Amino acid sequence: MKYISTRGQIEPIEFSQAVMMGLATDGGLLLPDSLPSVDEDVLAAWQELEYQDLAFEVMSIFAGDVPREVLKDLITRSYAAFDTPEVTPLVSAGDYLILELFHGPTLAFKDVALQFLGNFFSWLLEQKNEYMNILGATSGDTGSAAIYGVKGKRNINIFILHPHGRVSRVQALQMTTVPDKNVFNIAVKGTFDDCQAIVKAIFNDLDFKAEYRLGAINSINWARVLAQVVYYVFAALKLKGQGADRVHFSVPTGNFGDIFAGFVAKRLIDPVIGRLILATNENNILTRFVMEGIYERGRVVSTISPSMDIQIASNFERYLYYLYGEDPSRVAEAMKEFEKSGSLRFSPEEKEIARKDFISTSIDQEETVATIAGLYQESGYVIDPHTAVGVAACRKLKEQLEDGPVVCLATAHPCKFPEAVAEATGKEPKLPEKMKGIQDMPQRLKVLPASTAEVKRFVEENALK
Ligand SMILES: *Cc1c(COP(=O)(O)O)cnc(C)c1O
């Protein structure tokens, strides 16, 4: 399997090159040259596998240029960092099925991808006797998960931009208390979209990118999408083993990374996965896309689910490629149009195609809090506000789906968002053992204005050279 760009202007490349490249050099996003799907026999065999073994089977389809023993070892090491052998346990709470994705070192689902990506980068660089500087933007969880993926690695420095004062206290502490010398936190006076725009601008300066050997670790990296495909397959096959013909997922969505992984999984194990509920908070650009066929940028609203406070969903272009019949020139044209006008409109036929994959609703903060409270009273189970957006969307849309269970993705541990959880349940969520003492640790961060030039200067001064 080779990788191509959504905008069609690069020669096909191998998996390892795609992971190193991050953003395609033509400004597009990297994708497999065709989406694979497996047959019944493979599904039956996969149904029996533990998480790591399933991860190996799924990922080896997409990572053909990585030696098998290496891939196996990287997967084993990445998921050994999780606090349960199941990696992503499926539990029930009240009327809901919850896939707990928060058992990694930073207590959010992004660890599933970033533990793997950190180990993969480090292995690849070692092979080539090279180094890199990772640059990424975070609305909270990506940053800490990325930092934990590479902290202490010899050949990597990491620079993470976060919107100053707009991530939760626990999230900020997780990033800024890491003592390793290869970790640099940049607090930007602006929104997450500002951070993302700065990172994009720096990556588009190809000379700068080459000189400092910049690599991406944010949600546009293909390896992240790939690692996330695994838990959809894992949960769907587990339920298939219990007699479900079709399984749906409810996905709290911001950058469209996680739900795009669901789309790839849906193709891979077709027809086991039914539909994907695209759950948004008040930042509902993607809900308007699914329900009205309009993709239109709005203003970012700050909510109690900050990792979803996003208006420009960086992975959306990947889905656009399929929606436009795998025609890269149409994608390139549309992205140019979107940059200019801030909106895209879709035909009734395109809307219909999208509605076969997705159904969507947007959940406001009041309903989010009520959902946390309701599930807690009903079952004693505590969810975080992002997970609650997905659970609320599941409750609202369940009737409109074909038969089959709905799995709600739990994307963060409730202790990462103590204020919202306390408001809903009357109690602060308990800190797990590995987080105790974090408040008292020294912090390291650099506050900068939302300026590409200033961020560039800081990177220049501190990069591995
Ligand atoms: C990142 C994040 C999301 C959104 O995931 P996307 O891949 O950006 O759609 C949802 N919940 C939590 C807790 C997150 O950290």
Short mmCIF file of C-alpha atoms and ligand atoms in Angstrom, two decimals:
data_model
loop_
_atom_site.label_atom_id
_atom_site.label_comp_id
_atom_site.label_asym_id
_atom_site.label_seq_id
_atom_site.Cartn_x
_atom_site.Cartn_y
_atom_site.Cartn_z
CA MET A 1 0.00 0.00 0.00
CA LYS A 2 1.29 3.43 -0.98
CA TYR A 3 0.20 6.85 0.25
CA ILE A 4 -1.07 9.76 -1.81
CA SER A 5 -2.16 13.32 -1.11
CA THR A 6 -5.77 14.51 -1.07
CA ARG A 7 -4.62 17.24 -3.46
CA GLY A 8 -2.86 14.85 -5.83
CA GLN A 9 0.42 16.70 -6.27
CA ILE A 10 2.91 14.22 -4.74
CA GLU A 11 4.35 10.94 -6.00
CA PRO A 12 3.02 7.92 -4.06
CA ILE A 13 5.12 7.23 -0.94
CA GLU A 14 5.54 4.50 1.67
CA PHE A 15 3.92 4.44 5.12
CA SER A 16 7.10 5.52 6.92
CA GLN A 17 7.54 8.47 4.60
CA ALA A 18 3.91 9.45 5.06
CA VAL A 19 4.32 9.44 8.84
CA MET A 20 7.48 11.53 8.59
CA MET A 21 5.91 13.98 6.16
CA GLY A 22 2.88 14.78 8.36
CA LEU A 23 1.21 17.35 6.13
CA ALA A 24 1.68 16.50 2.44
CA THR A 25 4.15 18.80 0.68
CA ASP A 26 1.37 20.00 -1.66
CA GLY A 27 -0.63 21.25 1.32
CA GLY A 28 -3.00 18.27 1.32
CA LEU A 29 -3.37 15.33 3.70
CA LEU A 30 -1.94 11.87 3.18
CA LEU A 31 -4.15 8.85 2.57
CA PRO A 32 -3.75 5.21 1.50
CA ASP A 33 -4.01 4.89 -2.30
CA SER A 34 -7.07 2.72 -1.70
CA LEU A 35 -9.03 1.87 1.44
CA PRO A 36 -8.77 -1.85 2.25
CA SER A 37 -11.56 -4.11 3.42
CA VAL A 38 -11.22 -7.64 4.83
CA ASP A 39 -13.40 -10.72 4.31
CA GLU A 40 -15.52 -12.83 6.67
CA ASP A 41 -12.73 -15.30 7.48
CA VAL A 42 -10.41 -12.54 8.56
CA LEU A 43 -13.17 -11.02 10.69
CA ALA A 44 -13.77 -14.35 12.38
CA ALA A 45 -10.06 -14.72 13.16
CA TRP A 46 -9.75 -11.13 14.40
CA GLN A 47 -12.67 -11.62 16.76
CA GLU A 48 -10.53 -13.88 18.93
CA LEU A 49 -7.60 -11.50 19.33
CA GLU A 50 -6.38 -9.46 22.29
CA TYR A 51 -5.98 -5.73 21.69
CA GLN A 52 -2.26 -5.76 20.87
CA ASP A 53 -2.53 -8.68 18.48
CA LEU A 54 -5.48 -7.08 16.73
CA ALA A 55 -3.55 -3.80 16.52
CA PHE A 56 -0.73 -5.68 14.84
CA GLU A 57 -3.04 -7.29 12.26
CA VAL A 58 -4.84 -4.05 11.44
CA MET A 59 -1.78 -1.85 11.34
CA SER A 60 0.35 -4.24 9.30
CA ILE A 61 -2.15 -3.90 6.42
CA PHE A 62 -1.37 -0.18 6.28
CA ALA A 63 2.31 -0.22 7.28
CA GLY A 64 3.79 -2.60 4.73
CA ASP A 65 7.29 -1.12 4.77
CA VAL A 66 7.80 -1.64 8.53
CA PRO A 67 9.43 -5.01 9.41
CA ARG A 68 6.86 -7.19 11.16
CA GLU A 69 8.91 -7.82 14.32
CA VAL A 70 9.53 -4.09 14.65
CA LEU A 71 5.86 -3.23 14.30
CA LYS A 72 4.98 -5.88 16.86
CA ASP A 73 7.54 -4.54 19.32
CA LEU A 74 6.42 -0.93 18.86
CA ILE A 75 2.80 -1.90 19.52
CA THR A 76 3.70 -3.96 22.59
CA ARG A 77 5.74 -1.14 24.11
CA SER A 78 3.13 1.52 23.30
CA TYR A 79 0.25 -0.29 24.96
CA ALA A 80 2.28 -1.55 27.91
CA ALA A 81 2.08 2.10 29.03
CA PHE A 82 -1.67 1.65 29.62
CA ASP A 83 -2.99 0.76 33.05
CA THR A 84 -5.18 -2.14 31.92
CA PRO A 85 -4.28 -5.19 29.79
CA GLU A 86 -7.46 -4.66 27.74
CA VAL A 87 -6.10 -1.23 26.70
CA THR A 88 -9.58 0.07 25.77
CA PRO A 89 -12.15 -1.75 27.94
CA LEU A 90 -15.80 -1.82 26.89
CA VAL A 91 -18.08 -1.31 29.91
CA SER A 92 -21.77 -0.72 30.40
CA ALA A 93 -23.19 2.13 32.44
CA GLY A 94 -26.94 2.56 32.74
CA ASP A 95 -28.34 2.09 29.23
CA TYR A 96 -25.06 2.85 27.51
CA LEU A 97 -22.05 0.97 26.23
CA ILE A 98 -18.91 2.95 26.91
CA LEU A 99 -15.54 2.33 25.31
CA GLU A 100 -12.99 3.67 27.81
CA LEU A 101 -10.16 5.18 25.80
CA PHE A 102 -8.52 6.96 28.72
CA HIS A 103 -6.26 4.35 30.30
CA GLY A 104 -3.04 5.77 28.89
CA PRO A 105 -0.44 7.93 30.69
CA THR A 106 -2.29 11.26 30.20
CA LEU A 107 -5.80 9.88 30.70
CA ALA A 108 -7.20 10.76 27.27
CA PHE A 109 -7.81 8.82 24.08
CA LYS A 110 -5.01 10.63 22.28
CA ASP A 111 -2.53 8.41 24.15
CA VAL A 112 -3.71 5.48 22.03
CA ALA A 113 -2.23 7.15 18.96
CA LEU A 114 0.60 9.20 20.42
CA GLN A 115 2.29 6.48 22.44
CA PHE A 116 2.61 4.59 19.17
CA LEU A 117 3.66 7.62 17.13
CA GLY A 118 6.37 8.62 19.63
CA ASN A 119 7.86 5.15 19.62
CA PHE A 120 7.58 4.92 15.85
CA PHE A 121 9.33 8.26 15.24
CA SER A 122 12.09 7.38 17.63
CA TRP A 123 12.68 3.99 15.98
CA LEU A 124 12.71 5.48 12.49
CA LEU A 125 15.15 8.25 13.41
CA GLU A 126 17.46 5.76 15.06
CA GLN A 127 17.55 3.70 11.86
CA LYS A 128 18.57 6.71 9.84
CA ASN A 129 20.82 8.26 12.44
CA GLU A 130 18.76 11.45 12.28
CA TYR A 131 16.91 13.81 14.61
CA MET A 132 13.76 15.87 14.42
CA ASN A 133 11.90 18.75 16.01
CA ILE A 134 8.22 18.13 16.54
CA LEU A 135 5.90 21.08 16.31
CA GLY A 136 2.22 20.82 17.16
CA ALA A 137 -0.81 22.72 18.38
CA THR A 138 -3.15 21.50 21.08
CA SER A 139 -6.49 22.44 22.51
CA GLY A 140 -5.48 20.43 25.57
CA ASP A 141 -5.22 16.68 25.30
CA THR A 142 -3.02 16.34 22.21
CA GLY A 143 -0.23 18.32 23.78
CA SER A 144 0.19 16.29 26.91
CA ALA A 145 -0.28 13.01 25.06
CA ALA A 146 2.33 14.05 22.47
CA ILE A 147 4.74 15.15 25.17
CA TYR A 148 4.33 11.85 27.01
CA GLY A 149 4.85 10.04 23.70
CA VAL A 150 8.34 11.53 23.17
CA LYS A 151 9.60 12.89 26.49
CA GLY A 152 13.18 11.89 27.16
CA LYS A 153 13.76 10.64 23.62
CA ARG A 154 17.26 11.51 22.55
CA ASN A 155 16.66 12.40 18.90
CA ILE A 156 13.52 14.47 19.32
CA ASN A 157 12.72 17.92 20.69
CA ILE A 158 9.06 18.78 20.99
CA PHE A 159 7.39 22.23 20.80
CA ILE A 160 3.73 22.32 21.74
CA LEU A 161 1.54 25.42 21.33
CA HIS A 162 -1.55 25.72 23.49
CA PRO A 163 -4.02 28.62 23.86
CA HIS A 164 -2.92 30.42 27.02
CA GLY A 165 -5.49 30.03 29.80
CA ARG A 166 -7.89 28.10 27.57
CA VAL A 167 -7.00 24.56 28.53
CA SER A 168 -8.08 22.97 31.79
CA ARG A 169 -5.81 23.24 34.82
CA VAL A 170 -5.07 19.55 34.85
CA GLN A 171 -4.28 19.62 31.13
CA ALA A 172 -1.94 22.60 31.54
CA LEU A 173 -0.21 20.95 34.50
CA GLN A 174 0.23 17.68 32.62
CA MET A 175 2.12 19.51 29.88
CA THR A 176 4.12 22.01 31.86
CA THR A 177 5.30 19.80 34.71
CA VAL A 178 7.21 17.40 32.48
CA PRO A 179 10.84 17.99 33.47
CA ASP A 180 12.55 16.51 30.41
CA LYS A 181 14.85 18.93 28.58
CA ASN A 182 13.51 17.99 25.15
CA VAL A 183 10.04 19.38 25.97
CA PHE A 184 9.05 23.02 25.19
CA ASN A 185 5.59 24.39 26.01
CA ILE A 186 4.49 27.58 24.23
CA ALA A 187 1.41 29.30 25.64
CA VAL A 188 -0.05 31.46 22.83
CA LYS A 189 -2.20 34.46 23.68
CA GLY A 190 -5.07 33.43 21.41
CA THR A 191 -7.42 30.55 20.52
CA PHE A 192 -6.66 27.00 19.48
CA ASP A 193 -7.37 27.98 15.86
CA ASP A 194 -4.67 30.67 16.16
CA CYS A 195 -2.24 28.02 17.40
CA GLN A 196 -3.19 25.71 14.56
CA ALA A 197 -2.83 28.50 11.99
CA ILE A 198 0.66 29.34 13.25
CA VAL A 199 1.73 25.70 13.06
CA LYS A 200 0.29 25.40 9.55
CA ALA A 201 2.05 28.58 8.44
CA ILE A 202 5.38 27.35 9.78
CA PHE A 203 4.97 23.98 8.08
CA ASN A 204 4.13 25.77 4.82
CA ASP A 205 7.51 27.51 4.98
CA LEU A 206 9.26 24.58 3.33
CA ASP A 207 12.79 25.96 3.80
CA PHE A 208 12.24 26.41 7.51
CA LYS A 209 10.63 22.98 7.74
CA ALA A 210 13.62 21.36 6.04
CA GLU A 211 16.28 23.33 7.93
CA TYR A 212 14.88 22.41 11.35
CA ARG A 213 13.66 18.95 10.33
CA LEU A 214 10.16 19.70 11.55
CA GLY A 215 7.75 16.86 12.07
CA ALA A 216 4.06 16.95 12.94
CA ILE A 217 2.38 15.04 15.70
CA ASN A 218 -1.03 16.70 15.61
CA SER A 219 -4.13 14.97 14.36
CA ILE A 220 -3.23 15.27 10.67
CA ASN A 221 -0.53 12.61 11.04
CA TRP A 222 -1.68 9.43 9.31
CA ALA A 223 -0.17 7.18 12.00
CA ARG A 224 -2.54 8.73 14.53
CA VAL A 225 -5.59 8.00 12.46
CA LEU A 226 -4.35 4.46 11.91
CA ALA A 227 -3.75 3.69 15.60
CA GLN A 228 -7.29 4.87 16.32
CA VAL A 229 -8.84 2.57 13.71
CA VAL A 230 -7.93 -0.34 15.99
CA TYR A 231 -10.31 0.38 18.87
CA TYR A 232 -13.32 0.69 16.58
CA VAL A 233 -12.52 -2.72 15.14
CA PHE A 234 -11.84 -4.11 18.64
CA ALA A 235 -15.18 -2.94 20.08
CA ALA A 236 -17.25 -3.78 17.00
CA LEU A 237 -15.89 -7.33 16.77
CA LYS A 238 -16.33 -7.89 20.48
CA LEU A 239 -20.03 -7.04 20.13
CA LYS A 240 -20.32 -9.05 16.92
CA GLY A 241 -18.98 -11.98 18.93
CA GLN A 242 -21.88 -11.41 21.33
CA GLY A 243 -24.39 -11.58 18.49
CA ALA A 244 -24.68 -8.01 17.18
CA ASP A 245 -24.98 -7.82 13.39
CA ARG A 246 -24.28 -4.15 13.26
CA VAL A 247 -22.60 -1.76 15.67
CA HIS A 248 -22.82 2.04 15.68
CA PHE A 249 -20.48 4.50 17.37
CA SER A 250 -21.06 7.87 18.97
CA VAL A 251 -17.98 10.05 18.65
CA PRO A 252 -17.40 13.39 20.38
CA THR A 253 -15.79 15.30 17.55
CA GLY A 254 -13.51 18.30 17.11
CA ASN A 255 -10.83 17.93 14.45
CA PHE A 256 -12.57 15.01 12.69
CA GLY A 257 -9.54 12.79 13.44
CA ASP A 258 -11.17 10.23 15.67
CA ILE A 259 -14.33 9.95 13.60
CA PHE A 260 -12.32 9.68 10.39
CA ALA A 261 -10.60 6.66 11.96
CA GLY A 262 -14.12 5.32 12.48
CA PHE A 263 -14.82 5.84 8.78
CA VAL A 264 -11.67 3.89 7.83
CA ALA A 265 -12.67 1.12 10.28
CA LYS A 266 -16.17 1.04 8.80
CA ARG A 267 -14.71 0.40 5.33
CA LEU A 268 -12.20 -2.10 6.70
CA ILE A 269 -14.70 -4.40 8.41
CA ASP A 270 -17.75 -3.63 6.31
CA PRO A 271 -20.62 -4.30 7.02
CA VAL A 272 -20.11 -4.65 10.79
CA ILE A 273 -20.07 -0.93 11.56
CA GLY A 274 -23.33 0.87 10.86
CA ARG A 275 -23.30 4.58 11.35
CA LEU A 276 -21.10 7.07 13.12
CA ILE A 277 -22.80 9.65 15.31
CA LEU A 278 -20.86 12.86 14.89
CA ALA A 279 -21.40 14.63 18.22
CA THR A 280 -20.38 18.27 18.55
CA ASN A 281 -20.64 20.92 21.24
CA GLU A 282 -21.75 24.49 20.36
CA ASN A 283 -18.90 24.60 17.84
CA ASN A 284 -21.06 22.77 15.36
CA ILE A 285 -19.57 23.37 11.92
CA LEU A 286 -19.46 19.61 11.31
CA THR A 287 -23.05 19.06 12.44
CA ARG A 288 -24.16 21.67 9.94
CA PHE A 289 -22.16 19.83 7.29
CA VAL A 290 -23.87 16.50 7.97
CA MET A 291 -27.39 17.82 8.52
CA GLU A 292 -27.57 20.76 6.09
CA GLY A 293 -24.77 20.13 3.58
CA ILE A 294 -23.06 23.39 4.48
CA TYR A 295 -19.51 23.55 5.78
CA GLU A 296 -19.12 27.08 7.05
CA ARG A 297 -16.62 28.56 9.41
CA GLY A 298 -17.99 30.38 12.46
CA ARG A 299 -16.50 31.91 15.59
CA VAL A 300 -14.94 29.65 18.19
CA VAL A 301 -17.02 29.45 21.37
CA SER A 302 -15.32 28.36 24.61
CA THR A 303 -17.13 25.45 26.24
CA ILE A 304 -16.69 22.91 29.03
CA SER A 305 -15.48 20.42 26.39
CA PRO A 306 -12.49 22.50 25.22
CA SER A 307 -10.83 19.78 23.14
CA MET A 308 -13.78 20.15 20.77
CA ASP A 309 -13.74 23.96 20.60
CA ILE A 310 -12.72 23.96 16.97
CA GLN A 311 -14.14 25.57 13.85
CA ILE A 312 -11.71 24.35 11.21
CA ALA A 313 -11.57 20.56 11.45
CA SER A 314 -8.11 19.71 10.19
CA ASN A 315 -8.95 16.14 9.13
CA PHE A 316 -12.14 17.02 7.27
CA GLU A 317 -10.25 17.23 3.99
CA ARG A 318 -9.60 13.50 4.21
CA TYR A 319 -13.30 12.76 4.17
CA LEU A 320 -13.83 15.34 1.45
CA TYR A 321 -11.54 13.27 -0.77
CA TYR A 322 -13.97 10.34 -0.59
CA LEU A 323 -17.06 12.51 -0.78
CA TYR A 324 -15.70 13.96 -4.02
CA GLY A 325 -15.24 10.50 -5.52
CA GLU A 326 -11.48 10.37 -4.84
CA ASP A 327 -10.88 13.29 -7.20
CA PRO A 328 -7.89 15.29 -5.86
CA SER A 329 -8.41 18.23 -8.21
CA ARG A 330 -11.89 18.79 -6.80
CA VAL A 331 -10.47 18.65 -3.25
CA ALA A 332 -7.75 21.16 -4.10
CA GLU A 333 -10.31 23.47 -5.68
CA ALA A 334 -12.70 23.19 -2.75
CA MET A 335 -9.99 23.88 -0.18
CA LYS A 336 -8.93 26.96 -2.10
CA GLU A 337 -12.55 28.09 -2.21
CA PHE A 338 -12.95 27.45 1.52
CA GLU A 339 -9.86 29.45 2.35
CA LYS A 340 -11.25 32.37 0.37
CA SER A 341 -14.93 32.38 1.29
CA GLY A 342 -14.99 30.36 4.55
CA SER A 343 -17.75 28.11 3.27
CA LEU A 344 -18.51 25.08 1.10
CA ARG A 345 -21.88 23.88 -0.12
CA PHE A 346 -22.75 20.33 -1.03
CA SER A 347 -25.27 18.91 -3.50
CA PRO A 348 -28.25 16.80 -2.39
CA GLU A 349 -26.43 13.72 -3.76
CA GLU A 350 -23.34 14.48 -1.71
CA LYS A 351 -25.48 15.09 1.35
CA GLU A 352 -27.04 11.70 0.87
CA ILE A 353 -23.63 10.02 0.64
CA ALA A 354 -22.49 11.69 3.86
CA ARG A 355 -25.70 10.68 5.61
CA LYS A 356 -24.97 7.00 4.88
CA ASP A 357 -21.84 7.30 7.03
CA PHE A 358 -22.85 9.90 9.60
CA ILE A 359 -25.68 11.32 11.58
CA SER A 360 -25.09 14.33 13.77
CA THR A 361 -26.31 16.63 16.47
CA SER A 362 -24.88 19.40 18.57
CA ILE A 363 -25.16 19.36 22.36
CA ASP A 364 -25.09 22.55 24.42
CA GLN A 365 -23.35 22.91 27.77
CA GLU A 366 -26.50 22.69 29.85
CA GLU A 367 -27.38 19.37 28.27
CA THR A 368 -23.80 18.18 28.68
CA VAL A 369 -23.89 18.82 32.42
CA ALA A 370 -27.36 17.25 32.69
CA THR A 371 -26.07 14.16 30.89
CA ILE A 372 -23.16 13.74 33.32
CA ALA A 373 -25.59 14.18 36.22
CA GLY A 374 -28.19 11.82 34.77
CA LEU A 375 -25.82 8.96 34.10
CA TYR A 376 -24.21 9.40 37.52
CA GLN A 377 -27.57 9.24 39.30
CA GLU A 378 -28.69 6.28 37.24
CA SER A 379 -25.57 4.17 37.47
CA GLY A 380 -22.89 5.80 39.65
CA TYR A 381 -20.66 6.02 36.57
CA VAL A 382 -18.89 9.37 36.04
CA ILE A 383 -18.09 10.67 32.55
CA ASP A 384 -16.14 13.72 31.40
CA PRO A 385 -17.84 16.54 29.42
CA HIS A 386 -16.49 15.36 26.02
CA THR A 387 -17.78 11.86 26.58
CA ALA A 388 -21.07 13.38 27.76
CA VAL A 389 -21.52 15.15 24.43
CA GLY A 390 -21.30 11.76 22.71
CA VAL A 391 -23.61 10.07 25.22
CA ALA A 392 -26.21 12.85 24.87
CA ALA A 393 -26.04 12.62 21.07
CA CYS A 394 -26.52 8.86 21.33
CA ARG A 395 -29.62 9.33 23.46
CA LYS A 396 -31.08 11.83 20.99
CA LEU A 397 -30.32 9.99 17.76
CA LYS A 398 -30.55 6.32 18.72
CA GLU A 399 -34.11 5.98 17.41
CA GLN A 400 -33.02 7.09 13.96
CA LEU A 401 -30.45 4.31 13.58
CA GLU A 402 -30.91 0.81 12.21
CA ASP A 403 -30.92 -1.98 14.83
CA GLY A 404 -27.74 -2.64 16.76
CA PRO A 405 -25.92 -1.38 19.82
CA VAL A 406 -24.28 2.04 19.97
CA VAL A 407 -20.83 2.33 21.49
CA CYS A 408 -20.10 5.72 23.07
CA LEU A 409 -16.43 6.63 23.01
CA ALA A 410 -15.16 7.88 26.38
CA THR A 411 -12.39 10.18 25.25
CA ALA A 412 -11.09 11.52 28.57
CA HIS A 413 -11.01 10.54 32.23
CA PRO A 414 -13.42 12.74 34.25
CA CYS A 415 -10.62 13.98 36.54
CA LYS A 416 -9.24 16.06 33.66
CA PHE A 417 -12.31 18.31 33.84
CA PRO A 418 -13.09 18.52 37.56
CA GLU A 419 -15.14 21.77 37.49
CA ALA A 420 -17.78 20.54 35.04
CA VAL A 421 -17.95 17.13 36.67
CA ALA A 422 -18.33 18.64 40.16
CA GLU A 423 -21.10 20.91 38.90
CA ALA A 424 -22.98 17.89 37.59
CA THR A 425 -22.39 15.34 40.34
CA GLY A 426 -21.75 17.54 43.39
CA LYS A 427 -18.35 15.87 43.85
CA GLU A 428 -14.86 16.43 42.50
CA PRO A 429 -13.82 13.36 40.52
CA LYS A 430 -11.05 11.37 42.18
CA LEU A 431 -7.51 11.80 40.84
CA PRO A 432 -6.00 8.49 39.82
CA GLU A 433 -2.79 7.49 41.58
CA LYS A 434 -0.53 8.52 38.71
CA MET A 435 -1.75 12.16 38.88
CA LYS A 436 -1.27 12.75 42.59
CA GLY A 437 1.11 15.56 43.50
CA ILE A 438 1.01 17.19 40.07
CA GLN A 439 -0.19 20.55 41.50
CA ASP A 440 2.96 20.99 43.52
CA MET A 441 5.44 20.29 40.74
CA PRO A 442 7.42 23.11 39.07
CA GLN A 443 6.07 24.30 35.69
CA ARG A 444 7.94 25.23 32.51
CA LEU A 445 6.32 27.27 29.73
CA LYS A 446 6.94 30.24 27.43
CA VAL A 447 4.12 32.75 26.88
CA LEU A 448 4.14 34.28 23.37
CA PRO A 449 1.76 36.46 21.32
CA ALA A 450 -0.20 34.82 18.49
CA SER A 451 2.55 35.58 16.02
CA THR A 452 4.12 33.16 13.57
CA ALA A 453 7.37 35.14 13.57
CA GLU A 454 7.74 35.01 17.35
CA VAL A 455 7.04 31.29 17.52
CA LYS A 456 9.53 30.69 14.71
CA ARG A 457 12.20 32.61 16.59
CA PHE A 458 11.62 30.55 19.73
CA VAL A 459 11.85 27.31 17.77
CA GLU A 460 15.07 28.48 16.09
CA GLU A 461 16.64 29.17 19.46
CA ASN A 462 15.70 25.84 21.01
CA ALA A 463 15.62 23.31 18.19
CA LEU A 464 17.89 20.28 17.90
CA LYS A 465 20.38 21.19 15.21
C1 LIG B 1 -9.23 15.58 20.91
C2 LIG B 1 -10.40 15.23 21.72
C3 LIG B 1 -11.66 15.07 21.12
C4 LIG B 1 -11.91 15.31 19.66
O1 LIG B 1 -11.23 14.41 18.82
P1 LIG B 1 -10.96 14.79 17.29
O2 LIG B 1 -10.12 13.69 16.77
O3 LIG B 1 -10.26 16.11 17.29
O4 LIG B 1 -12.30 14.88 16.63
C5 LIG B 1 -12.69 14.65 21.93
N1 LIG B 1 -12.53 14.45 23.26
C6 LIG B 1 -11.34 14.62 23.86
C7 LIG B 1 -11.22 14.40 25.32
C8 LIG B 1 -10.23 15.00 23.11
O5 LIG B 1 -9.06 15.16 23.70
#
